[in-house]
Tab-separated table of C-alpha atoms in Angstrom:
chain	number	residue	atom	x	y	z
A	1	MET	CA	12.716	12.641	-59.182
A	2	SER	CA	16.723	12.639	-59.414
A	3	ASP	CA	19.155	12.793	-56.243
A	4	SER	CA	19.484	16.089	-57.300
A	5	ASP	CA	16.320	17.272	-56.319
A	6	PHE	CA	17.404	16.516	-52.842
A	7	ASP	CA	19.520	18.222	-50.547
A	8	PHE	CA	20.529	14.930	-48.810
A	9	ASP	CA	20.172	11.652	-49.403
A	10	LEU	CA	19.880	10.770	-45.496
A	11	PHE	CA	18.442	13.328	-42.977
A	12	VAL	CA	18.082	12.137	-39.615
A	13	ILE	CA	16.620	13.843	-36.793
A	14	GLY	CA	18.273	13.740	-33.359
A	15	THR	CA	21.609	13.737	-32.154
A	16	GLY	CA	21.901	10.468	-29.284
A	17	PRO	CA	23.114	7.556	-30.180
A	18	GLY	CA	20.778	6.299	-32.645
A	19	GLY	CA	20.712	9.347	-34.586
A	20	GLU	CA	24.621	8.811	-34.778
A	21	GLY	CA	25.141	5.889	-35.456
A	22	ALA	CA	22.763	6.075	-39.024
A	23	ALA	CA	24.403	9.577	-39.925
A	24	MET	CA	28.351	7.623	-39.091
A	25	GLN	CA	27.196	4.538	-40.874
A	26	ALA	CA	25.481	6.312	-43.990
A	27	GLY	CA	28.294	9.123	-43.799
A	28	LYS	CA	30.900	6.409	-44.031
A	29	GLY	CA	29.064	5.057	-47.053
A	30	GLY	CA	29.415	7.643	-49.309
A	31	LEU	CA	25.877	8.986	-49.302
A	32	ARG	CA	25.154	12.681	-48.340
A	33	VAL	CA	24.058	12.804	-45.349
A	34	GLY	CA	22.312	15.879	-42.391
A	35	ILE	CA	21.094	15.874	-39.331
A	36	ALA	CA	19.144	18.129	-36.829
A	37	GLU	CA	19.564	18.485	-33.235
A	38	ARG	CA	16.285	20.866	-31.520
A	39	TYR	CA	18.920	21.257	-28.666
A	40	ARG	CA	21.911	23.834	-28.390
A	41	GLN	CA	24.255	20.880	-27.898
A	42	ILE	CA	24.425	17.455	-29.656
A	43	GLY	CA	24.820	14.163	-27.970
A	44	GLY	CA	21.132	13.739	-27.322
A	45	GLY	CA	19.995	12.890	-23.513
A	46	CYS	CA	22.035	10.120	-23.022
A	47	THR	CA	25.155	12.804	-22.871
A	48	HIS	CA	22.413	15.922	-21.307
A	49	TRP	CA	20.624	13.833	-18.799
A	50	GLY	CA	20.559	10.513	-18.375
A	51	THR	CA	23.423	7.459	-19.344
A	52	ILE	CA	26.099	9.764	-18.900
A	53	PRO	CA	25.564	12.451	-16.006
A	54	SER	CA	24.144	9.209	-14.017
A	55	LYS	CA	27.103	7.151	-14.399
A	56	ALA	CA	29.463	10.013	-13.324
A	57	LEU	CA	27.712	10.636	-10.825
A	58	ARG	CA	27.196	7.001	-9.577
A	59	TYR	CA	31.184	6.623	-10.450
A	60	THR	CA	32.125	9.510	-8.705
A	61	ILE	CA	29.766	8.447	-5.644
A	62	THR	CA	31.109	5.097	-4.977
A	63	ASN	CA	34.602	5.604	-5.358
A	64	THR	CA	33.923	8.380	-2.537
A	65	MET	CA	32.404	6.987	-0.473
A	66	ASN	CA	34.374	3.925	-0.635
A	67	VAL	CA	37.480	6.370	0.171
A	68	LEU	CA	35.426	7.622	3.185
A	69	LYS	CA	34.442	4.050	4.670
A	70	ASN	CA	38.265	3.053	4.637
A	71	PRO	CA	39.554	2.569	7.981
A	72	VAL	CA	42.698	3.577	7.172
A	73	PHE	CA	41.101	6.912	6.607
A	74	ARG	CA	38.770	6.608	9.757
A	75	GLU	CA	42.306	6.323	11.746
A	76	MET	CA	43.441	9.795	9.751
A	77	GLY	CA	40.530	11.375	11.419
A	78	ILE	CA	38.852	11.960	7.481
A	79	ASN	CA	35.227	12.016	8.567
A	80	ALA	CA	33.156	14.227	5.203
A	81	SER	CA	29.988	14.358	3.719
A	82	PRO	CA	30.029	15.996	0.209
A	83	THR	CA	27.481	17.554	-0.924
A	84	MET	CA	25.229	17.176	-4.046
A	85	GLU	CA	27.214	19.679	-5.890
A	86	GLN	CA	30.695	18.322	-5.355
A	87	LEU	CA	29.455	15.205	-6.184
A	88	ARG	CA	28.075	16.506	-9.454
A	89	ARG	CA	31.306	18.912	-10.213
A	90	GLY	CA	33.367	16.126	-12.676
A	91	THR	CA	29.712	15.300	-14.330
A	92	ALA	CA	30.144	18.634	-16.493
A	93	GLU	CA	33.598	18.205	-17.655
A	94	ILE	CA	32.716	14.828	-18.733
A	95	ILE	CA	29.719	15.721	-20.436
A	96	SER	CA	31.370	19.320	-22.421
A	97	LYS	CA	34.268	16.150	-23.498
A	98	GLN	CA	31.859	13.867	-25.191
A	99	VAL	CA	29.655	17.161	-26.747
A	100	ALA	CA	33.641	18.061	-27.964
A	101	MET	CA	34.214	14.160	-29.316
A	102	ARG	CA	31.458	13.327	-30.958
A	103	GLN	CA	31.391	17.049	-32.765
A	104	SER	CA	34.488	15.880	-34.555
A	105	PHE	CA	33.094	12.836	-35.868
A	106	TYR	CA	30.253	14.880	-37.788
A	107	ASP	CA	33.020	17.616	-39.050
A	108	ARG	CA	35.488	14.675	-39.788
A	109	ASN	CA	32.203	13.100	-42.028
A	110	ASN	CA	31.467	15.681	-43.616
A	111	VAL	CA	27.710	15.864	-41.827
A	112	PRO	CA	26.260	19.280	-41.042
A	113	ILE	CA	24.295	19.861	-37.727
A	114	ARG	CA	21.374	21.936	-38.124
A	115	PHE	CA	19.464	23.643	-34.753
A	116	GLY	CA	15.971	23.496	-34.550
A	117	HIS	CA	13.161	21.498	-34.063
A	118	ALA	CA	12.179	19.523	-37.023
A	119	ARG	CA	8.938	19.051	-38.335
A	120	PHE	CA	7.477	16.728	-41.751
A	121	VAL	CA	5.863	18.896	-43.905
A	122	ASP	CA	5.377	15.912	-46.741
A	123	ASP	CA	6.727	12.993	-47.646
A	124	HIS	CA	10.806	14.157	-48.643
A	125	THR	CA	10.476	17.803	-46.756
A	126	VAL	CA	11.330	18.638	-43.110
A	127	MET	CA	11.119	22.592	-42.014
A	128	LEU	CA	13.461	23.863	-39.607
A	129	GLU	CA	11.339	26.500	-36.786
A	130	ASP	CA	13.719	29.270	-38.474
A	131	GLY	CA	11.992	28.020	-41.305
A	132	GLU	CA	14.308	26.417	-43.188
A	133	THR	CA	13.571	23.504	-45.662
A	134	ILE	CA	15.182	20.493	-46.214
A	135	ARG	CA	14.460	17.796	-48.927
A	136	ALA	CA	15.869	14.438	-48.555
A	137	LYS	CA	15.134	11.630	-50.181
A	138	THR	CA	15.366	9.306	-47.096
A	139	PHE	CA	15.009	9.640	-43.104
A	140	VAL	CA	15.795	8.535	-39.744
A	141	ILE	CA	13.891	9.783	-37.043
A	142	ALA	CA	15.783	9.622	-33.381
A	143	THR	CA	14.215	11.678	-31.154
A	144	GLY	CA	14.365	9.667	-28.174
A	145	ALA	CA	12.285	9.139	-24.894
A	146	ARG	CA	11.657	11.372	-21.779
A	147	PRO	CA	10.213	10.230	-18.845
A	148	TYR	CA	6.078	9.938	-18.064
A	149	HIS	CA	4.198	12.548	-16.467
A	150	PRO	CA	1.376	10.814	-15.539
A	151	PRO	CA	-1.779	14.373	-15.776
A	152	ASN	CA	-2.288	13.905	-12.263
A	153	VAL	CA	1.262	14.759	-10.722
A	154	ASP	CA	2.417	17.900	-10.104
A	155	PHE	CA	6.031	18.286	-11.268
A	156	ASN	CA	6.490	21.339	-10.785
A	157	HIS	CA	6.281	21.088	-7.431
A	158	PRO	CA	10.505	21.730	-5.837
A	159	CYS	CA	10.914	17.837	-4.379
A	160	ILE	CA	9.039	15.767	-6.908
A	161	ARG	CA	11.487	14.811	-9.353
A	162	ASP	CA	11.934	12.673	-12.360
A	163	SER	CA	15.522	11.095	-13.719
A	164	ASP	CA	15.812	14.323	-15.935
A	165	THR	CA	15.809	16.426	-13.138
A	166	ILE	CA	17.136	14.040	-10.396
A	167	LEU	CA	20.386	15.253	-10.628
A	168	GLU	CA	19.744	18.958	-10.421
A	169	LEU	CA	18.850	18.804	-6.959
A	170	ALA	CA	20.560	21.059	-5.256
A	171	GLU	CA	21.141	19.373	-1.080
A	172	LYS	CA	21.312	15.636	-0.575
A	173	PRO	CA	17.934	14.709	0.563
A	174	GLY	CA	17.573	12.654	4.109
A	175	THR	CA	14.811	10.599	2.951
A	176	ILE	CA	13.437	9.691	-0.993
A	177	THR	CA	10.726	7.795	-2.444
A	178	ILE	CA	11.048	5.814	-5.576
A	179	TYR	CA	8.090	5.318	-7.341
A	180	GLY	CA	8.847	2.574	-10.086
A	181	ALA	CA	11.328	-0.257	-9.468
A	182	GLY	CA	12.721	-0.710	-13.504
A	183	VAL	CA	16.306	-0.118	-14.626
A	184	VAL	CA	16.109	3.574	-13.754
A	185	GLY	CA	14.563	3.276	-10.792
A	186	THR	CA	16.575	0.380	-9.059
A	187	GLU	CA	20.209	2.509	-10.246
A	188	TYR	CA	18.659	5.582	-8.781
A	189	ALA	CA	17.395	3.580	-5.079
A	190	SER	CA	21.490	2.260	-5.011
A	191	MET	CA	22.992	5.637	-5.744
A	192	PHE	CA	20.767	7.260	-3.007
A	193	ARG	CA	21.397	4.352	-0.674
A	194	ASN	CA	25.178	4.615	-1.081
A	195	MET	CA	25.190	8.043	-0.644
A	196	GLY	CA	23.357	7.858	2.936
A	197	VAL	CA	20.050	8.288	2.055
A	198	LYS	CA	16.808	6.654	3.475
A	199	VAL	CA	15.503	4.930	0.187
A	200	ASN	CA	11.563	3.798	0.066
A	201	LEU	CA	11.293	1.462	-3.520
A	202	VAL	CA	8.065	1.250	-4.715
A	203	ASN	CA	7.278	-1.132	-7.297
A	204	THR	CA	4.059	-1.833	-8.999
A	205	ARG	CA	4.763	-5.515	-10.069
A	206	SER	CA	5.340	-8.450	-7.705
A	207	ARG	CA	9.571	-8.173	-8.479
A	208	LEU	CA	12.074	-6.699	-8.963
A	209	LEU	CA	13.306	-6.594	-13.038
A	210	GLU	CA	11.119	-9.847	-14.277
A	211	PHE	CA	12.859	-9.621	-16.835
A	212	LEU	CA	16.681	-10.810	-15.559
A	213	ASP	CA	17.414	-14.644	-14.072
A	214	ASP	CA	15.296	-14.960	-11.060
A	215	GLU	CA	18.746	-15.531	-9.208
A	216	ILE	CA	20.230	-12.480	-10.146
A	217	VAL	CA	16.950	-10.914	-9.514
A	218	ASP	CA	17.062	-12.601	-5.593
A	219	ALA	CA	20.570	-11.580	-5.347
A	220	LEU	CA	19.871	-8.130	-6.332
A	221	ALA	CA	16.558	-7.539	-3.714
A	222	TYR	CA	18.282	-9.556	-0.882
A	223	HIS	CA	21.621	-6.792	-1.130
A	224	LEU	CA	19.160	-3.702	-2.109
A	225	ARG	CA	17.805	-4.911	1.733
A	226	ASP	CA	21.042	-5.789	3.188
A	227	GLN	CA	22.414	-2.008	2.366
A	228	GLY	CA	18.964	-0.344	3.826
A	229	VAL	CA	16.274	0.244	1.138
A	230	VAL	CA	12.942	-0.742	1.762
A	231	ILE	CA	10.918	-2.274	-0.997
A	232	ARG	CA	7.566	-2.399	-1.000
A	233	HIS	CA	6.034	-4.641	-4.152
A	234	ASP	CA	2.866	-5.090	-5.461
A	235	GLU	CA	2.034	-1.302	-4.736
A	236	VAL	CA	0.027	1.257	-7.105
A	237	VAL	CA	-0.171	5.044	-6.667
A	238	ASP	CA	-3.391	6.822	-5.857
A	239	ARG	CA	-2.602	10.485	-5.686
A	240	ILE	CA	0.685	12.313	-4.798
A	241	GLU	CA	0.759	15.288	-1.802
A	242	GLY	CA	3.508	17.697	-2.928
A	243	VAL	CA	4.381	19.233	1.351
A	244	ASP	CA	5.925	22.177	2.297
A	245	ASP	CA	8.626	20.052	3.450
A	246	GLY	CA	8.753	17.098	1.397
A	247	VAL	CA	6.032	14.594	-0.216
A	248	ILE	CA	3.199	12.076	0.602
A	249	LEU	CA	2.914	9.468	-1.714
A	250	HIS	CA	-0.627	7.565	-0.799
A	251	LEU	CA	-0.882	4.298	-2.113
A	252	LYS	CA	-4.201	2.450	-2.865
A	253	SER	CA	-3.502	-0.125	-0.218
A	254	GLY	CA	-3.738	2.491	2.002
A	255	LYS	CA	-0.359	2.824	2.875
A	256	ARG	CA	1.667	6.758	3.416
A	257	LEU	CA	4.930	7.425	2.714
A	258	LYS	CA	6.114	10.608	3.586
A	259	SER	CA	9.735	11.411	2.262
A	260	ASP	CA	11.885	14.510	1.350
A	261	VAL	CA	11.829	13.633	-2.409
A	262	LEU	CA	9.887	12.074	-4.707
A	263	LEU	CA	11.048	10.369	-7.693
A	264	TRP	CA	8.701	8.879	-10.423
A	265	ALA	CA	10.460	6.321	-12.352
A	266	ASN	CA	7.742	4.772	-13.443
A	267	GLY	CA	8.084	4.173	-17.867
A	268	ARG	CA	8.425	6.865	-20.926
A	269	SER	CA	7.441	8.237	-23.550
A	270	GLY	CA	8.670	8.955	-27.094
A	271	ASN	CA	9.099	12.630	-28.791
A	272	THR	CA	7.361	11.972	-31.046
A	273	GLU	CA	5.202	15.496	-30.721
A	274	ASP	CA	4.745	18.419	-33.202
A	275	LEU	CA	6.880	16.123	-35.337
A	276	GLY	CA	4.329	16.382	-38.466
A	277	LEU	CA	4.202	12.812	-38.482
A	278	GLU	CA	0.555	13.396	-39.738
A	279	ASN	CA	1.956	15.078	-42.937
A	280	VAL	CA	3.720	11.310	-44.054
A	281	GLY	CA	0.626	9.283	-42.422
A	282	LEU	CA	2.618	7.995	-39.626
A	283	GLU	CA	0.459	7.239	-35.998
A	284	VAL	CA	1.854	6.027	-32.935
A	285	ASN	CA	1.246	3.680	-29.799
A	286	LYS	CA	-0.303	4.979	-26.508
A	287	ARG	CA	3.301	5.638	-25.416
A	288	GLY	CA	3.947	7.946	-28.431
A	289	GLN	CA	6.191	5.169	-29.672
A	290	LEU	CA	6.606	4.747	-33.584
A	291	GLU	CA	6.347	0.986	-34.673
A	292	VAL	CA	9.218	-0.360	-37.116
A	293	ASP	CA	9.922	-3.478	-38.875
A	294	GLN	CA	13.159	-5.920	-38.523
A	295	GLN	CA	15.046	-3.153	-40.971
A	296	PHE	CA	13.695	-0.396	-38.655
A	297	GLN	CA	11.568	0.786	-41.515
A	298	THR	CA	7.998	2.508	-40.224
A	299	VAL	CA	5.032	1.746	-42.828
A	300	ARG	CA	7.108	4.338	-45.143
A	301	ASP	CA	9.617	2.266	-46.516
A	302	HIS	CA	11.894	5.737	-46.900
A	303	ILE	CA	11.581	7.072	-43.458
A	304	TYR	CA	12.975	4.929	-40.728
A	305	ALA	CA	12.967	5.425	-36.752
A	306	VAL	CA	15.757	4.094	-33.555
A	307	GLY	CA	16.526	4.867	-30.434
A	308	ASP	CA	14.152	4.775	-27.947
A	309	VAL	CA	11.793	6.633	-29.618
A	310	ILE	CA	10.938	2.752	-30.817
A	311	GLY	CA	10.989	1.612	-27.122
A	312	TYR	CA	12.231	-1.856	-26.295
A	313	PRO	CA	15.104	-1.777	-25.654
A	314	SER	CA	15.765	1.872	-24.668
A	315	LEU	CA	19.164	1.619	-24.544
A	316	ALA	CA	21.759	3.880	-25.805
A	317	SER	CA	24.033	0.840	-26.768
A	318	ALA	CA	20.997	-0.639	-28.728
A	319	ALA	CA	20.301	2.606	-29.932
A	320	TYR	CA	23.552	3.219	-32.002
A	321	THR	CA	23.485	-0.603	-33.391
A	322	GLN	CA	20.049	-0.193	-34.618
A	323	GLY	CA	20.619	2.871	-36.265
A	324	ARG	CA	23.902	1.432	-37.926
A	325	ALA	CA	21.739	-1.297	-38.930
A	326	ALA	CA	18.861	0.738	-40.679
A	327	ALA	CA	21.913	2.690	-42.175
A	328	MET	CA	23.321	-0.456	-43.628
A	329	HIS	CA	19.861	-1.807	-45.417
A	330	LEU	CA	19.024	1.809	-46.739
A	331	LEU	CA	22.882	1.135	-48.220
A	332	GLU	CA	21.717	-2.662	-49.633
A	333	ARG	CA	24.893	-3.881	-47.070
A	334	LYS	CA	22.792	-6.113	-44.771
A	335	ASP	CA	19.452	-6.835	-44.853
A	336	GLY	CA	19.263	-7.847	-41.179
A	337	ASN	CA	19.451	-6.820	-37.595
A	338	LEU	CA	23.373	-6.687	-36.524
A	339	ARG	CA	22.975	-9.651	-33.753
A	340	LEU	CA	19.997	-6.449	-31.839
A	341	ASP	CA	18.433	-9.810	-31.347
A	342	ASP	CA	21.679	-10.959	-28.555
A	343	ILE	CA	21.923	-7.182	-26.788
A	344	PRO	CA	23.024	-7.416	-23.822
A	345	THR	CA	21.702	-5.216	-20.103
A	346	GLY	CA	23.698	-3.342	-18.402
A	347	ILE	CA	21.985	-2.205	-14.815
A	348	TYR	CA	24.271	0.064	-13.120
A	349	THR	CA	23.318	-0.853	-9.354
A	350	SER	CA	25.972	-1.360	-6.959
A	351	PRO	CA	27.071	-3.801	-7.787
A	352	GLU	CA	26.097	-4.093	-11.265
A	353	ILE	CA	24.585	-6.526	-13.267
A	354	SER	CA	24.680	-7.502	-17.077
A	355	SER	CA	23.260	-10.647	-18.914
A	356	VAL	CA	22.647	-11.553	-22.354
A	357	GLY	CA	21.285	-14.344	-23.660
A	358	LYS	CA	18.323	-16.869	-22.403
A	359	THR	CA	17.338	-17.201	-18.344
A	360	GLU	CA	17.110	-20.490	-16.215
A	361	ARG	CA	12.886	-19.719	-16.755
A	362	GLN	CA	13.046	-19.558	-20.242
A	363	LEU	CA	15.492	-22.325	-20.954
A	364	THR	CA	13.113	-24.641	-18.637
A	365	GLU	CA	9.401	-23.385	-20.157
A	366	ALA	CA	11.284	-24.160	-23.723
A	367	CYS	CA	12.106	-27.448	-22.097
A	368	VAL	CA	16.174	-27.049	-23.731
A	369	PRO	CA	18.438	-29.952	-21.404
A	370	TYR	CA	20.762	-27.032	-19.836
A	371	GLU	CA	23.254	-26.954	-17.169
A	372	VAL	CA	24.756	-23.998	-14.933
A	373	GLY	CA	28.104	-23.041	-13.495
A	374	GLN	CA	28.481	-20.485	-11.681
A	375	ALA	CA	32.086	-18.660	-9.740
A	376	GLN	CA	31.011	-16.646	-6.544
A	377	PHE	CA	32.682	-13.208	-6.549
A	378	LYS	CA	34.477	-13.730	-2.876
A	379	SER	CA	36.147	-16.671	-3.907
A	380	LEU	CA	38.173	-14.793	-6.613
A	381	ALA	CA	41.366	-13.209	-5.558
A	382	ARG	CA	41.119	-10.286	-7.782
A	383	ALA	CA	37.648	-9.611	-5.971
A	384	GLN	CA	39.592	-10.097	-2.567
A	385	ILE	CA	41.731	-7.910	-2.927
A	386	MET	CA	39.337	-4.546	-4.422
A	387	ASN	CA	37.023	-5.779	-1.500
A	388	THR	CA	34.102	-6.388	-4.109
A	389	THR	CA	33.290	-10.080	-2.934
A	390	VAL	CA	29.437	-9.587	-3.040
A	391	GLY	CA	28.153	-11.021	-7.085
A	392	MET	CA	28.205	-14.174	-9.047
A	393	LEU	CA	28.871	-15.462	-12.887
A	394	LYS	CA	26.207	-17.858	-13.374
A	395	ILE	CA	27.177	-19.858	-16.985
A	396	LEU	CA	24.020	-21.687	-18.589
A	397	PHE	CA	25.025	-23.988	-21.101
A	398	HIS	CA	23.476	-27.143	-23.163
A	399	ARG	CA	24.186	-30.361	-21.443
A	400	GLU	CA	24.558	-32.294	-24.746
A	401	THR	CA	26.517	-29.578	-27.073
A	402	LEU	CA	27.759	-27.869	-24.381
A	403	LYS	CA	26.941	-24.311	-25.666
A	404	VAL	CA	26.468	-20.777	-23.949
A	405	LEU	CA	23.312	-20.354	-23.524
A	406	GLY	CA	23.274	-17.486	-21.420
A	407	VAL	CA	25.597	-15.500	-18.722
A	408	HIS	CA	24.352	-13.905	-16.296
A	409	CYS	CA	26.634	-11.045	-13.844
A	410	PHE	CA	26.164	-10.145	-10.741
A	411	GLY	CA	28.991	-8.283	-9.116
A	412	ALA	CA	31.873	-5.457	-9.489
A	413	ASN	CA	32.353	-5.375	-13.590
A	414	ALA	CA	29.155	-6.910	-14.579
A	415	SER	CA	28.619	-4.614	-17.430
A	416	GLU	CA	32.387	-4.966	-18.411
A	417	ILE	CA	32.596	-9.180	-17.520
A	418	ILE	CA	29.873	-9.918	-19.416
A	419	HIS	CA	31.226	-9.384	-23.304
A	420	ILE	CA	33.501	-12.435	-23.364
A	421	GLY	CA	30.661	-14.758	-22.659
A	422	GLN	CA	28.603	-13.085	-25.298
A	423	ALA	CA	31.733	-13.697	-27.777
A	424	VAL	CA	31.593	-16.945	-27.136
A	425	MET	CA	27.520	-17.770	-27.207
A	426	ASP	CA	27.736	-15.631	-30.922
A	427	SER	CA	30.445	-18.201	-31.820
A	428	GLN	CA	29.377	-21.372	-33.820
A	429	ASP	CA	32.723	-22.649	-33.141
A	430	LEU	CA	33.387	-21.983	-29.692
A	431	ASN	CA	31.079	-23.839	-26.534
A	432	LEU	CA	32.336	-24.431	-22.624
A	433	GLU	CA	35.118	-25.582	-23.184
A	434	TYR	CA	37.065	-22.535	-25.077
A	435	PHE	CA	36.770	-20.888	-20.757
A	436	PHE	CA	38.637	-23.472	-19.337
A	437	GLU	CA	41.066	-24.573	-22.350
A	438	THR	CA	42.123	-20.723	-22.321
A	439	THR	CA	44.426	-19.396	-19.794
A	440	PHE	CA	42.650	-16.121	-18.251
A	441	ASN	CA	45.181	-13.605	-16.344
A	442	TYR	CA	45.383	-14.320	-12.513
A	443	PRO	CA	44.075	-12.051	-11.090
A	444	THR	CA	41.819	-10.672	-12.555
A	445	MET	CA	37.333	-10.992	-12.273
A	446	ALA	CA	37.373	-12.290	-15.570
A	447	GLU	CA	39.351	-15.401	-13.766
A	448	ALA	CA	35.278	-15.821	-13.261
A	449	TYR	CA	34.366	-17.871	-16.607
A	450	ARG	CA	37.228	-20.345	-15.705
A	451	VAL	CA	35.454	-21.025	-12.695
A	452	ALA	CA	31.761	-20.836	-13.355
A	453	ALA	CA	32.841	-23.110	-16.334
A	454	LEU	CA	34.591	-26.193	-14.513
A	455	ASN	CA	31.469	-25.825	-12.040
A	456	GLY	CA	29.190	-26.763	-14.563
A	457	TYR	CA	31.283	-29.085	-15.879
A	458	ASN	CA	31.766	-31.462	-13.501
A	459	ARG	CA	27.887	-31.723	-13.389
A	460	LEU	CA	27.924	-33.241	-15.747
A	461	PHE	CA	27.244	-37.411	-15.765
């Protein structure tokens, strides 16, 4: 078929980060691109239910509580307890700004948006819920994911929430139990504890966030407990009982935890229902996710999938780059994954965690001769000025070549600080010496790189 037989060269399903990345790159590459969004506004779960709302609320909570704890305000007799509605007040404005900004991207790049659920009819045709059919040469599925709902949990109970609905709480609870201690669970545990809520964090594994560096995990666990979070490891749910005044979590170990609210934060499912995938020969795994290759192609070469709908790493940052990578492959400009092997983690606990590259455990198992350099934030002037002295930066590097192998950070601004180490680690020309042969502004948090690099270099003999 000729190109004139198609309405678009590429049609994208979903306007979250993955869909946007694919649509913008393909549009700038000269392709005729269209995109579908099933909800009333663009931006996907990242903008409306996940990343933006939760991080905006976290920022408000952190700043508000820091002010209220400030001795100067205490001396002035200021002692307030903000409500959930007050803390959420600025979130809607931020979301509307994000939507308007992203709408301008589509307008400037001449990418029309079709609103409504899109479903495959055949290899090159999708039908929207209003009956409109669209024919396209290629497709990108970027429909995202949602919290996993086990069939035996009553999410209609007002005190049982998931990560999409927890921010809709009308009142601040006195106690909360969080089932699942992954990224979402630990972030919300930290957030609610900062609000003065008593938190039970129930972990189905033996350690928190096992994919992180062990020392960083230990620091997080210590800090959460120091703040008053009760962490329970190796626990599995037996049943959840919604009662008039809260929720009772029954564990298979025999323990029972009662709290005002329960947040289910254990797993996510790909949004692949009713996409008509059977009409194009695509199947999903037990989590509703699509399998793709290094170029983000499904088993049907003309259909790509990116973002949370393909599973790990389920990060907004990765989804956008995956979308761009799919479009670059489609444009025959890049046959690779745009550095997607080195995706930094960004975990917005209080304080933050961010890491990139190998952990000490991985390097030890691979018998790589590495050394470690550390900088404690309590020794940094900027951290002392900001009263953010909890945390550390560690650099893992090869003993002989000084090549940076991994960077791990726990503390204020970790998600920003990490990118300096990421750039050096990915460089073919730079190594550990860059950090102590380069002048850093003083006082800054980034100065931790000089301190850590010298700390590690001085261990060599």
